[in-house]
Coordinates of N, CA, C and O in Angstrom, one line a residue:
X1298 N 4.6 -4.0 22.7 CA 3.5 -3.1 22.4 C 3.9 -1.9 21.7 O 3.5 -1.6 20.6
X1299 N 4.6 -1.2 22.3 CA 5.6 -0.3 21.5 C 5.7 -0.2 20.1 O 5.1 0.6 19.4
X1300 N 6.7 -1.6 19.6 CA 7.2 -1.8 18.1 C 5.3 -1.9 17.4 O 4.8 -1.5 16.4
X1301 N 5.0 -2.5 18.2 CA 3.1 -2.6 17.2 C 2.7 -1.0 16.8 O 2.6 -0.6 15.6
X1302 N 2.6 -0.2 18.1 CA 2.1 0.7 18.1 C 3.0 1.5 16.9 O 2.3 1.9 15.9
X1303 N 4.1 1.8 16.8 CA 4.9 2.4 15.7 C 4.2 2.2 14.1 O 3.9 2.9 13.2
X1304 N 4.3 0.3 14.4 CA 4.2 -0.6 13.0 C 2.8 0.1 12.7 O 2.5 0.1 11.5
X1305 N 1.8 0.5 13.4 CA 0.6 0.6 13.2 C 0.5 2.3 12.9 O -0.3 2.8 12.1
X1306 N 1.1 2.9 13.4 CA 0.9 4.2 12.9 C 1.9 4.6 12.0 O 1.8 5.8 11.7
X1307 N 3.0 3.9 11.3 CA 3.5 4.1 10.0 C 2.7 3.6 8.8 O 2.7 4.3 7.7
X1308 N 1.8 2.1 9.0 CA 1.8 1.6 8.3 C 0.3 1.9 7.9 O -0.1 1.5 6.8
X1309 N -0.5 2.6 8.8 CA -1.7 3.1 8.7 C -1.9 4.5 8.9 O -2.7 5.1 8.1
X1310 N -1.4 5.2 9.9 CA -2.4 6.5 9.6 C -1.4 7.7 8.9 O -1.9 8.7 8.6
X1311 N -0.3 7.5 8.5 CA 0.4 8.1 7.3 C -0.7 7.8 6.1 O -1.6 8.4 5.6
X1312 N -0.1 6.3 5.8 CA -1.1 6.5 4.2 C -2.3 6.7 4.5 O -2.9 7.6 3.8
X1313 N -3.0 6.2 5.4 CA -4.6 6.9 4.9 C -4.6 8.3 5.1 O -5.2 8.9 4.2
X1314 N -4.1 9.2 6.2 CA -4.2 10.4 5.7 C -4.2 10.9 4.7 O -5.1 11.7 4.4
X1315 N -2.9 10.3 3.7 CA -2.4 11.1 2.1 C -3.4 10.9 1.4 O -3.9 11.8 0.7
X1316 N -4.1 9.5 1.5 CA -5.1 9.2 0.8 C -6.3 10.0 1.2 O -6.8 10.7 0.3
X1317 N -6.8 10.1 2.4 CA -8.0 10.9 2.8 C -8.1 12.4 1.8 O -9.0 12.8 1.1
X1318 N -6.7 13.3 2.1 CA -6.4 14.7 1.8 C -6.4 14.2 -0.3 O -6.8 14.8 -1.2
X1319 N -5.8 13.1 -0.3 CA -6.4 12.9 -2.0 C -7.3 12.7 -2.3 O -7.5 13.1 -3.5
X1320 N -8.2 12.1 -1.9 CA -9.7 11.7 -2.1 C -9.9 13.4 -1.9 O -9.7 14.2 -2.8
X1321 N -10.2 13.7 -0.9 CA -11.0 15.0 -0.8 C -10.2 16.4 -1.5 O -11.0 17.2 -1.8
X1322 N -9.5 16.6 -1.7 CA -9.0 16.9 -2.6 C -9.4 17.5 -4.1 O -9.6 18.6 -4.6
X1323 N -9.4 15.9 -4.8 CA -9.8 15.9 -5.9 C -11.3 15.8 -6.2 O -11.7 16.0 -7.3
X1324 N -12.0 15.4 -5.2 CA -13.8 15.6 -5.0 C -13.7 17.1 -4.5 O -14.5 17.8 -5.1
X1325 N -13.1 17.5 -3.9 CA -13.9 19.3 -3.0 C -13.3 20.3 -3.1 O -13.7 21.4 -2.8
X1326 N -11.6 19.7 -3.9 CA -10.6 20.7 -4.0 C -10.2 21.8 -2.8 O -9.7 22.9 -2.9
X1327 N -10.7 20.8 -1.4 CA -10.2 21.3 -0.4 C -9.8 20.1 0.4 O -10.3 19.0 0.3
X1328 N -8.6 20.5 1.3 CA -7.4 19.9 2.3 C -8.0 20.0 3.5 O -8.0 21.2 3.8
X1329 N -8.7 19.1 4.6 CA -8.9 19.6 5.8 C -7.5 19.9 6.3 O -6.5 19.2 6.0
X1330 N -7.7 21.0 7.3 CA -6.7 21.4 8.4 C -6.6 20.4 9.5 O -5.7 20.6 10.4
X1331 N -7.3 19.5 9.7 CA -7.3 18.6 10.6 C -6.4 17.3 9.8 O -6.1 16.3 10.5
X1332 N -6.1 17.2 8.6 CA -5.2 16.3 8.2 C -3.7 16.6 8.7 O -3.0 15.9 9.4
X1333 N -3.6 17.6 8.3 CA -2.4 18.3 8.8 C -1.9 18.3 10.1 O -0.8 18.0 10.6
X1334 N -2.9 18.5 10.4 CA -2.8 18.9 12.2 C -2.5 17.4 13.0 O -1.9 17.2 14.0
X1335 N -3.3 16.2 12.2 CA -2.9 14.6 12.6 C -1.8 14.3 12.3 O -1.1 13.7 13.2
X1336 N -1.2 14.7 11.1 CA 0.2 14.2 10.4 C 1.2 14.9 11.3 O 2.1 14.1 11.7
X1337 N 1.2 16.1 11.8 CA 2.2 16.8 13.1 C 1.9 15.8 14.4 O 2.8 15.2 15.0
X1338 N 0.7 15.7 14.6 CA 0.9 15.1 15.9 C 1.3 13.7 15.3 O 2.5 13.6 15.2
X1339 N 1.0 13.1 15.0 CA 1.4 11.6 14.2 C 2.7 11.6 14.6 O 2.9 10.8 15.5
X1340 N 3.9 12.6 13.9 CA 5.0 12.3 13.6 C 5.6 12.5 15.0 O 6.7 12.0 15.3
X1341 N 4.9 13.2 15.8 CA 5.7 13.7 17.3 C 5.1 12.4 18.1 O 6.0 12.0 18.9
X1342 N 4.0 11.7 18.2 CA 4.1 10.4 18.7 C 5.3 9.1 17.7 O 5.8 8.1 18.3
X1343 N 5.6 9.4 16.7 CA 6.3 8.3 16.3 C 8.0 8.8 16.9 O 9.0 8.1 17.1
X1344 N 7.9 9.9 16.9 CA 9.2 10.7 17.6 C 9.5 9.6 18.8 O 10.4 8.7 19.0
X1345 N 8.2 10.0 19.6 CA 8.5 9.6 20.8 C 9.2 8.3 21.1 O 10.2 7.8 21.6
X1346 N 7.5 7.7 20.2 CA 8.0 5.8 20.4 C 8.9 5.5 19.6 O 9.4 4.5 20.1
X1347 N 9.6 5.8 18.4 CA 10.9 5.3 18.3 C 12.4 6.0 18.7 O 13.5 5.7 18.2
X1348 N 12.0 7.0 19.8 CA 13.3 7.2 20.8 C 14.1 8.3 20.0 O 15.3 8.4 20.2
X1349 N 13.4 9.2 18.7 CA 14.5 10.0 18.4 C 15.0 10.8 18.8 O 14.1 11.4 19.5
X1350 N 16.3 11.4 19.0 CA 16.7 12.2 19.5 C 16.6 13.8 19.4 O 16.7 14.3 18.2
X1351 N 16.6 14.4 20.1 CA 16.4 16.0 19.7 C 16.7 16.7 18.9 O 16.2 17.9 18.8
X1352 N 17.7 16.1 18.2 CA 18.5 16.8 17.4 C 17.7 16.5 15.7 O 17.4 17.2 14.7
X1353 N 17.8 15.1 15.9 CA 17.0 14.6 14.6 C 15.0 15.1 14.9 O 14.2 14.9 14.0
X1354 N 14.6 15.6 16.0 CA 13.4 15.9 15.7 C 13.2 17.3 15.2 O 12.3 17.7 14.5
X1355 N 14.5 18.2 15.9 CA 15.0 19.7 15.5 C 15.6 19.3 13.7 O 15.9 20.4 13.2
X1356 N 15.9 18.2 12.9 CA 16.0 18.5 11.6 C 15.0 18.1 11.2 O 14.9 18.4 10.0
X1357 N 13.8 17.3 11.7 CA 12.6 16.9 10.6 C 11.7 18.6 10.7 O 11.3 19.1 9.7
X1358 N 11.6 19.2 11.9 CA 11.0 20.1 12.1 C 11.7 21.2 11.2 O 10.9 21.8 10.6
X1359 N 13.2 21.7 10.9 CA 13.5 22.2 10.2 C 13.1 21.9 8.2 O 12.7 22.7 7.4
X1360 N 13.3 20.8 8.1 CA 13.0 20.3 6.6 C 11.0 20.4 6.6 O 10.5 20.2 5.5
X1361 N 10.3 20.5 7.6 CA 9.2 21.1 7.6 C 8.9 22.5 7.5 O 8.1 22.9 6.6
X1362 N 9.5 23.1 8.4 CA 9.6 24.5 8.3 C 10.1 25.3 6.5 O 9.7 26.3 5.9
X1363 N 11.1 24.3 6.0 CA 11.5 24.9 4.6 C 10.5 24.4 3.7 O 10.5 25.1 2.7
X1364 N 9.9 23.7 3.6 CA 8.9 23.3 2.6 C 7.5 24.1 3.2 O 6.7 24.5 2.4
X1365 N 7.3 24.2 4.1 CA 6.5 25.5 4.1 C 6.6 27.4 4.0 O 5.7 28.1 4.0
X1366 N 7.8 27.7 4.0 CA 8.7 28.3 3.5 C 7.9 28.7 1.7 O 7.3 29.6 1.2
X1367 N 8.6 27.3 1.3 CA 8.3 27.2 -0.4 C 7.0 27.2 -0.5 O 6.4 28.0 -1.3
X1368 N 6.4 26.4 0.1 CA 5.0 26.4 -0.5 C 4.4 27.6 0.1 O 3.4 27.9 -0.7
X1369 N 4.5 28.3 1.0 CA 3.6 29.5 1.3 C 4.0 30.3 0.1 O 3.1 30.8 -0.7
X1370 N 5.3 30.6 0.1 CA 5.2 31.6 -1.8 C 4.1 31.2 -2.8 O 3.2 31.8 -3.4
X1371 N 4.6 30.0 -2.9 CA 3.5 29.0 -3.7 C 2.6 29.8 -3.6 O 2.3 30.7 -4.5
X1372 N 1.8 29.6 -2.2 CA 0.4 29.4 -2.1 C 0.1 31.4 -2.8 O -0.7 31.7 -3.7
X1373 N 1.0 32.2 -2.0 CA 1.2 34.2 -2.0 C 1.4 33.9 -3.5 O 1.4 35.1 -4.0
X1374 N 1.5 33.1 -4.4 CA 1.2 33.4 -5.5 C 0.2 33.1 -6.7 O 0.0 33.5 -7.8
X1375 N -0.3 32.5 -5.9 CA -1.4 31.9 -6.4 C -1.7 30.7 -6.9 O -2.8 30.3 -7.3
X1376 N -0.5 30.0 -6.9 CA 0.3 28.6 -7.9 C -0.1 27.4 -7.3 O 0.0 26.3 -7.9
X1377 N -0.6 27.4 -6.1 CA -1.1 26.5 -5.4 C -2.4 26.5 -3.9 O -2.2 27.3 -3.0
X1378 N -3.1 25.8 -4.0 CA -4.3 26.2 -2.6 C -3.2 26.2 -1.1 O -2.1 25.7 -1.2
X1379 N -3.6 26.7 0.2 CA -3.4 27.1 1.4 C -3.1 25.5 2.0 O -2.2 25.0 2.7
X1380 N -4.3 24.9 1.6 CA -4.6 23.4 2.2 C -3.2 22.1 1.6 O -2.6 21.1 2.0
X1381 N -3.1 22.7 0.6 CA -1.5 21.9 -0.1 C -0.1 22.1 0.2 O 0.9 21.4 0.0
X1382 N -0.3 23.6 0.7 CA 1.3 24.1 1.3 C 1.3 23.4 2.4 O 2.3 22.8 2.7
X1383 N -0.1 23.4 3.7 CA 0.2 23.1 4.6 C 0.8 21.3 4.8 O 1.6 20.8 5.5
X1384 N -0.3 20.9 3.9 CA -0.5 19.4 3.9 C 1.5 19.0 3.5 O 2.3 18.2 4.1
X1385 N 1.7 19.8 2.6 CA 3.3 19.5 2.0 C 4.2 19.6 3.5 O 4.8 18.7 4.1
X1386 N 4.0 20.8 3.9 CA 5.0 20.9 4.8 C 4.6 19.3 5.9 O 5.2 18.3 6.0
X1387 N 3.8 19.6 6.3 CA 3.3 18.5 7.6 C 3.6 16.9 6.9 O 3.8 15.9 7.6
X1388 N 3.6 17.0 6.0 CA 4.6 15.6 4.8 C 5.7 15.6 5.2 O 6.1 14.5 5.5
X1389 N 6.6 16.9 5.2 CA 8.3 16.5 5.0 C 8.5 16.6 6.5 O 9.7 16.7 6.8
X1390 N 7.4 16.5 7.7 CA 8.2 15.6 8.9 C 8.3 14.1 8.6 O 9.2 13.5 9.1
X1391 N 7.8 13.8 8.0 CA 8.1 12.2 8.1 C 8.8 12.3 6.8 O 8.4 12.1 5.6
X1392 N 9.9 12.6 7.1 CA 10.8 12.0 6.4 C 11.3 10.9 6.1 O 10.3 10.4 5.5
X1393 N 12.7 9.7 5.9 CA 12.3 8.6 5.4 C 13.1 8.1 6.7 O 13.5 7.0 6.4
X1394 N 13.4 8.3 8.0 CA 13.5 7.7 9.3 C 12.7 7.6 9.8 O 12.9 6.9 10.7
X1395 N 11.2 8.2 9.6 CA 10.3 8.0 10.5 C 9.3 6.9 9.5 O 8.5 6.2 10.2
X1396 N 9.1 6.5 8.2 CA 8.9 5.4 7.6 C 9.9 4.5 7.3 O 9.7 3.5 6.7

């Protein structure tokens, strides 16, 4: 039940999110905060069920933290929307161990 539940939340609610936040996006030129906010929790259940260790969830959460880092300048600069910095960061938890 496990390996399904994984198989089913890599293989579905990653891309339809990206997809959702692109669709709406390019129709409203707004990012819900609730994509974001799935994609974190997303990645901390796939944490769980594939048994990562603390250390590798303290570097996905770091390589999150720095791409939000960048894109918040981004955003303090005007170069990009609020909804894209966040969406980016909450991207680079799923790194390519967790797909």
């Amino acid at each position: 039940m496990t390996a399904m539940m994984t198989d089913a939340i890599r293989l579905f609610l990653f891309p339809a999110l990206m997809a959702f936040a692109a669709f709406s996006d390019l129709f409203t030129m707004t990012i819900s905060n609730r994509v974001s906010l799935l994609l974190v929790a997303g990645f901390f259940v796939m944490a769980i069920l594939i048994g990562m260790s603390g250390a590798e969830v303290v570097s996905h959460l770091g390589a999150g933290l720095a791409v939000l880092a960048v894109t918040f300048t981004l955003f303090a600069c005007g170069w990009i929307g609020g909804g894209d910095a966040k969406l980016a960061a909450a991207t680079a938890l799923w790194r390519r161990s967790c797909l």
